[in-house]
mmCIF file of C-alpha atoms in Angstrom:
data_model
loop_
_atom_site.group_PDB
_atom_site.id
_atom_site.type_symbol
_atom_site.label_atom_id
_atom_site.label_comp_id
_atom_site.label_asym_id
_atom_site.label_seq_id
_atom_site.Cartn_x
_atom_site.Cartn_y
_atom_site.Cartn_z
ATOM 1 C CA UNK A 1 -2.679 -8.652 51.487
ATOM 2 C CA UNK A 2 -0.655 -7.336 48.482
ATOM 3 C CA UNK A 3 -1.224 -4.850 46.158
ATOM 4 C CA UNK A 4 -2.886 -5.747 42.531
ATOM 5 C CA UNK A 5 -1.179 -4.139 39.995
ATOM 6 C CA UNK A 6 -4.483 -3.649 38.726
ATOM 7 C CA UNK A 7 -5.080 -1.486 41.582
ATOM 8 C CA UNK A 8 -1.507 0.729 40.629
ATOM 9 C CA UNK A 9 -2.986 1.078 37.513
ATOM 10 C CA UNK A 10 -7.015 1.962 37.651
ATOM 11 C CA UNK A 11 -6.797 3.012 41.316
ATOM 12 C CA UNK A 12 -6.388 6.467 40.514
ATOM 13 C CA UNK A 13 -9.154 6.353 37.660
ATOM 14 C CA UNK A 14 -12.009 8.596 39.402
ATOM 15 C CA UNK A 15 -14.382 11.067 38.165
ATOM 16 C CA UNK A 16 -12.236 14.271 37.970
ATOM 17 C CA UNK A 17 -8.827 13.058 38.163
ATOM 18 C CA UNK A 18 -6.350 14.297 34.992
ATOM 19 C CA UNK A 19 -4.444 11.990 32.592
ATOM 20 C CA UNK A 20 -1.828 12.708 30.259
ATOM 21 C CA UNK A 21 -2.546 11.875 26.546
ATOM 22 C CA UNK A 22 0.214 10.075 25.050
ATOM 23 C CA UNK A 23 0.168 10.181 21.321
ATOM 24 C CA UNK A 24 3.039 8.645 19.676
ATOM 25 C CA UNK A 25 4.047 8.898 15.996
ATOM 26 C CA UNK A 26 4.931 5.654 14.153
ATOM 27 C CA UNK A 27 8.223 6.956 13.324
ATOM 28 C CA UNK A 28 8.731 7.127 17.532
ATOM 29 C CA UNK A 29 7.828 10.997 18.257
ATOM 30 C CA UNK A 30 5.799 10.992 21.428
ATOM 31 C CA UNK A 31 3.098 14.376 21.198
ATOM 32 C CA UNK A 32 1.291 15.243 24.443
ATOM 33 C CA UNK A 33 -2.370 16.066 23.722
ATOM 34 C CA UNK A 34 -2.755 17.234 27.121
ATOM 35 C CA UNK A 35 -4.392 16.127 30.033
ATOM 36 C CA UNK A 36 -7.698 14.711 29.817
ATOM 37 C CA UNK A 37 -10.154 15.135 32.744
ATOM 38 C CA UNK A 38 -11.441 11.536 33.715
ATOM 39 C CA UNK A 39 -15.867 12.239 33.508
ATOM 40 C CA UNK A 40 -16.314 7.861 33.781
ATOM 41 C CA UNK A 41 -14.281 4.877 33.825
ATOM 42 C CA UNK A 42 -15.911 1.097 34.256
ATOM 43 C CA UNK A 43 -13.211 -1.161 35.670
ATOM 44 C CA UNK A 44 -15.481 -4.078 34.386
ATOM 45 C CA UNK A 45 -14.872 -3.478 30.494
ATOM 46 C CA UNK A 46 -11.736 -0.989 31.237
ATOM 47 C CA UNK A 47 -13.561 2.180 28.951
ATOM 48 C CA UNK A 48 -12.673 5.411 30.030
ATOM 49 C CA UNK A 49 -14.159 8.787 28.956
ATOM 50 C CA UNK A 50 -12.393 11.800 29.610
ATOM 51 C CA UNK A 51 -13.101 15.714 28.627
ATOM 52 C CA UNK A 52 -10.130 17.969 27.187
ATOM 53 C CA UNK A 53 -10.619 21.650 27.221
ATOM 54 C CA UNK A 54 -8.631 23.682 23.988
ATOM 55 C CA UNK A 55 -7.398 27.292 24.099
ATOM 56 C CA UNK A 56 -8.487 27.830 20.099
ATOM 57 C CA UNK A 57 -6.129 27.853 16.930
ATOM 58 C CA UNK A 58 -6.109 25.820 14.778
ATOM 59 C CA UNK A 59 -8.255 23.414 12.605
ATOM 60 C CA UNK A 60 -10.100 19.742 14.000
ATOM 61 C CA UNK A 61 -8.388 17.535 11.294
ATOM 62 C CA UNK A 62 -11.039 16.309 8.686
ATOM 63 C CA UNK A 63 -13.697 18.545 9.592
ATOM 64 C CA UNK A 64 -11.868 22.082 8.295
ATOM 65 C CA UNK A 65 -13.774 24.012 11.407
ATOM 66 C CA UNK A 66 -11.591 26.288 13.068
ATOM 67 C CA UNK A 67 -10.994 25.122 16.708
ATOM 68 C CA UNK A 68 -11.873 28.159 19.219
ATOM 69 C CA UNK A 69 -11.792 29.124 22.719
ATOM 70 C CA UNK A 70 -13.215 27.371 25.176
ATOM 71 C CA UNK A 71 -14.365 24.365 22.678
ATOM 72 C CA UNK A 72 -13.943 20.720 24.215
ATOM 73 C CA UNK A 73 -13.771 17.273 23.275
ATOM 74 C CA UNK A 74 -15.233 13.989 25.080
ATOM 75 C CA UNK A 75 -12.735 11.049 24.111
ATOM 76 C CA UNK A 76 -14.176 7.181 24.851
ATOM 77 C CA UNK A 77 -11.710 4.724 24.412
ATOM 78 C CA UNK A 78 -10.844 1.162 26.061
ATOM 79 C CA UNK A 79 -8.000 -0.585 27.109
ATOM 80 C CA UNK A 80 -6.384 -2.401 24.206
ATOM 81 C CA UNK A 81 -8.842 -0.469 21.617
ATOM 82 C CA UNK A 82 -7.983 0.396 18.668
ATOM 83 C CA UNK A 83 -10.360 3.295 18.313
ATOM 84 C CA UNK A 84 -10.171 6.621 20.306
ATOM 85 C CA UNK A 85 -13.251 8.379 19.237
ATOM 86 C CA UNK A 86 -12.953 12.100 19.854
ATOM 87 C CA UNK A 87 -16.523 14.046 19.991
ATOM 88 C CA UNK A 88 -16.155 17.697 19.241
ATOM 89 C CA UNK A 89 -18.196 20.488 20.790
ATOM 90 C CA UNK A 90 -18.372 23.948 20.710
ATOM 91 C CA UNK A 91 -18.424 25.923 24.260
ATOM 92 C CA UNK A 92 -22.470 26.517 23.969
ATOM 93 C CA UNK A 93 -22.180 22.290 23.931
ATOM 94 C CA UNK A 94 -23.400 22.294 20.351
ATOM 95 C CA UNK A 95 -21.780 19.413 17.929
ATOM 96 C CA UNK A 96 -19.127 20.163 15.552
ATOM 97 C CA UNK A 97 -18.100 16.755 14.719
ATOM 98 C CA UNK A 98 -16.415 13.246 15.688
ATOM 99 C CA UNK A 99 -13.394 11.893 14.704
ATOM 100 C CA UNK A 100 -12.028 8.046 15.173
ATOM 101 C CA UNK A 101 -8.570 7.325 15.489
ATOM 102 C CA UNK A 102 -7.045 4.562 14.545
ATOM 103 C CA UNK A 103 -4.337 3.183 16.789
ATOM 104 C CA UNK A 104 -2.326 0.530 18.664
ATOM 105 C CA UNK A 105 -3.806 -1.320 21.273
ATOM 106 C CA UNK A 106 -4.158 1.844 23.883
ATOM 107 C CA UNK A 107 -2.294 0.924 27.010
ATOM 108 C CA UNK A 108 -3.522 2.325 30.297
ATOM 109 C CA UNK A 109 -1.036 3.767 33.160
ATOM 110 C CA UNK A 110 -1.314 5.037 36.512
ATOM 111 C CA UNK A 111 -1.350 8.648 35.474
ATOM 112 C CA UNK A 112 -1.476 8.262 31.273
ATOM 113 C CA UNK A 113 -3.040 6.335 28.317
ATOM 114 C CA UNK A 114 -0.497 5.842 25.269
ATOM 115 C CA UNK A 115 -1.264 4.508 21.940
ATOM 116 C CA UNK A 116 0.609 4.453 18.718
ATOM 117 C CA UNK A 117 -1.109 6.705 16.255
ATOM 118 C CA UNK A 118 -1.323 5.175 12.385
ATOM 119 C CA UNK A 119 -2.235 8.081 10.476
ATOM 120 C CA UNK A 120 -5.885 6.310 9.092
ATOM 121 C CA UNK A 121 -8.840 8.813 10.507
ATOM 122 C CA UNK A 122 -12.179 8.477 9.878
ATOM 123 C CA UNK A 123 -14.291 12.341 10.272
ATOM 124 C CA UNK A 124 -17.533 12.487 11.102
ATOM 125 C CA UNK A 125 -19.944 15.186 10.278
ATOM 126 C CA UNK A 126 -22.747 16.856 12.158
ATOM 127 C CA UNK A 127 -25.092 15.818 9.474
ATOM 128 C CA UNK A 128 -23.792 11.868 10.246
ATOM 129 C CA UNK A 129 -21.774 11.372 6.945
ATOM 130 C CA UNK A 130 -18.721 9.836 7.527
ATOM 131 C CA UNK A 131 -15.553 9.210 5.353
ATOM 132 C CA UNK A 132 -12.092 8.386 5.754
ATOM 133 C CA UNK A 133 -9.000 10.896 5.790
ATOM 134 C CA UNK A 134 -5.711 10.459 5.670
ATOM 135 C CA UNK A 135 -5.376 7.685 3.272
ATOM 136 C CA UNK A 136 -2.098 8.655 1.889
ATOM 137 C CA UNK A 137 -0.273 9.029 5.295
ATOM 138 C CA UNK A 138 -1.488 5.176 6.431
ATOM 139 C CA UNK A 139 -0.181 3.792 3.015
ATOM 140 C CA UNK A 140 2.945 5.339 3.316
ATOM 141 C CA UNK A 141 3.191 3.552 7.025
ATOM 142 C CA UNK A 142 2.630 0.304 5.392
ATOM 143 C CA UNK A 143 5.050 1.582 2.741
ATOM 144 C CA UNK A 144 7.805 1.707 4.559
ATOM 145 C CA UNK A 145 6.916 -1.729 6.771
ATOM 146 C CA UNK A 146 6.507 0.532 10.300
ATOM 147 C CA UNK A 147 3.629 -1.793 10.666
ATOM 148 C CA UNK A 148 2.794 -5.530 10.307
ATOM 149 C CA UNK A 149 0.799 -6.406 6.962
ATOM 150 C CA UNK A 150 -1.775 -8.263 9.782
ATOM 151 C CA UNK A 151 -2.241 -4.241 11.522
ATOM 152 C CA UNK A 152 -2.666 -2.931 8.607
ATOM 153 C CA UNK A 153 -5.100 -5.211 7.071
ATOM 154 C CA UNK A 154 -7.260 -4.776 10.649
ATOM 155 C CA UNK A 155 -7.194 -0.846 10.907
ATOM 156 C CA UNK A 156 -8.641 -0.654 7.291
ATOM 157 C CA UNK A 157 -10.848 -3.449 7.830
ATOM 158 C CA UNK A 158 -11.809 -1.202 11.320
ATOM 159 C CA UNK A 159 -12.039 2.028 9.149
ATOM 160 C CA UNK A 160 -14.045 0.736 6.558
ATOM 161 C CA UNK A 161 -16.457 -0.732 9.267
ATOM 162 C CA UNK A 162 -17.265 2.635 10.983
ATOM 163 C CA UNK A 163 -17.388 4.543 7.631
ATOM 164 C CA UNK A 164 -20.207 1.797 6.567
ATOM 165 C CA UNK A 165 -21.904 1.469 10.158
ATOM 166 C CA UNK A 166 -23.630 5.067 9.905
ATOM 167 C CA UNK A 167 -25.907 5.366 13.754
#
């Protein structure tokens, strides 16, 4: 029997096992967010949730809270989602906030996930409010045609969807 490429790709997608973040800038600058520590993935509906650990420095982007030792994040995301959605916590495990990322499709590898970042964010507060950040960076994006006028109109129409869908 041969091997599924399905089975290259998710085989390696247990509990524990690290994966290298591939953020990419529209402009084509690939950023490493890490690794990401696998916690569950369902090969049924391809999500994945993975935990990333941070050394402290720094700000979480929307939320102006400074970003300390030992903090960590729990990231859910699905193959071909547009969404990442980052949850923040604090080393004690208490909330400091979520943040939803607006993306490409995010394409799943043997040992990465990689997704094209476009710029649009939407921050959500401990108290549940949510609102959208980095406006000015996604219209400049569209601005300078990095991205189809059918993306664009779907990421905002996504953004404006989980700024209005308050749990």
């Amino acid at each position: 029997k041969g091997v599924e490429l399905e089975d290259l790709i998710y085989g390696g997608y247990q509990p524990g096992v690290m994966l290298e973040i591939e953020h990419i800038k529209v402009e084509g600058k690939r950023l490493s967010l890490g690794q990401g520590k696998i916690v569950e993935f369902n090969p049924l509906n391809k999500t994945l949730k993975f935990l990333r650990r941070f050394k402290g420095g720094g700000t979480y982007d929307g939320l102006n809270l400074p970003i300390e030792e030992d903090d960590f994040s729990i990231t859910l995301t699905r193959e071909g989602s547009f969404t990442l959605i980052h949850t923040y916590y604090s080393k004690e495990k208490e909330l400091k906030g979520r943040l939803y990322n607006f993306n490409t499709p995010v394409e799943f590898y043997p040992s990465s996930i990689r997704y094209v970042d476009l710029e649009l964010d939407v921050v959500e507060t401990t108290d549940g409010s949510r609102r959208l950040i980095d406006e000015k960076d996604f219209k400049q994006i569209i601005e300078k045609r990095y991205i189809s006028t059918e993306l664009s109109d779907k990421i905002r129409e996504l953004s404006l969807k989980v700024v209005d869908d308050r749990n």
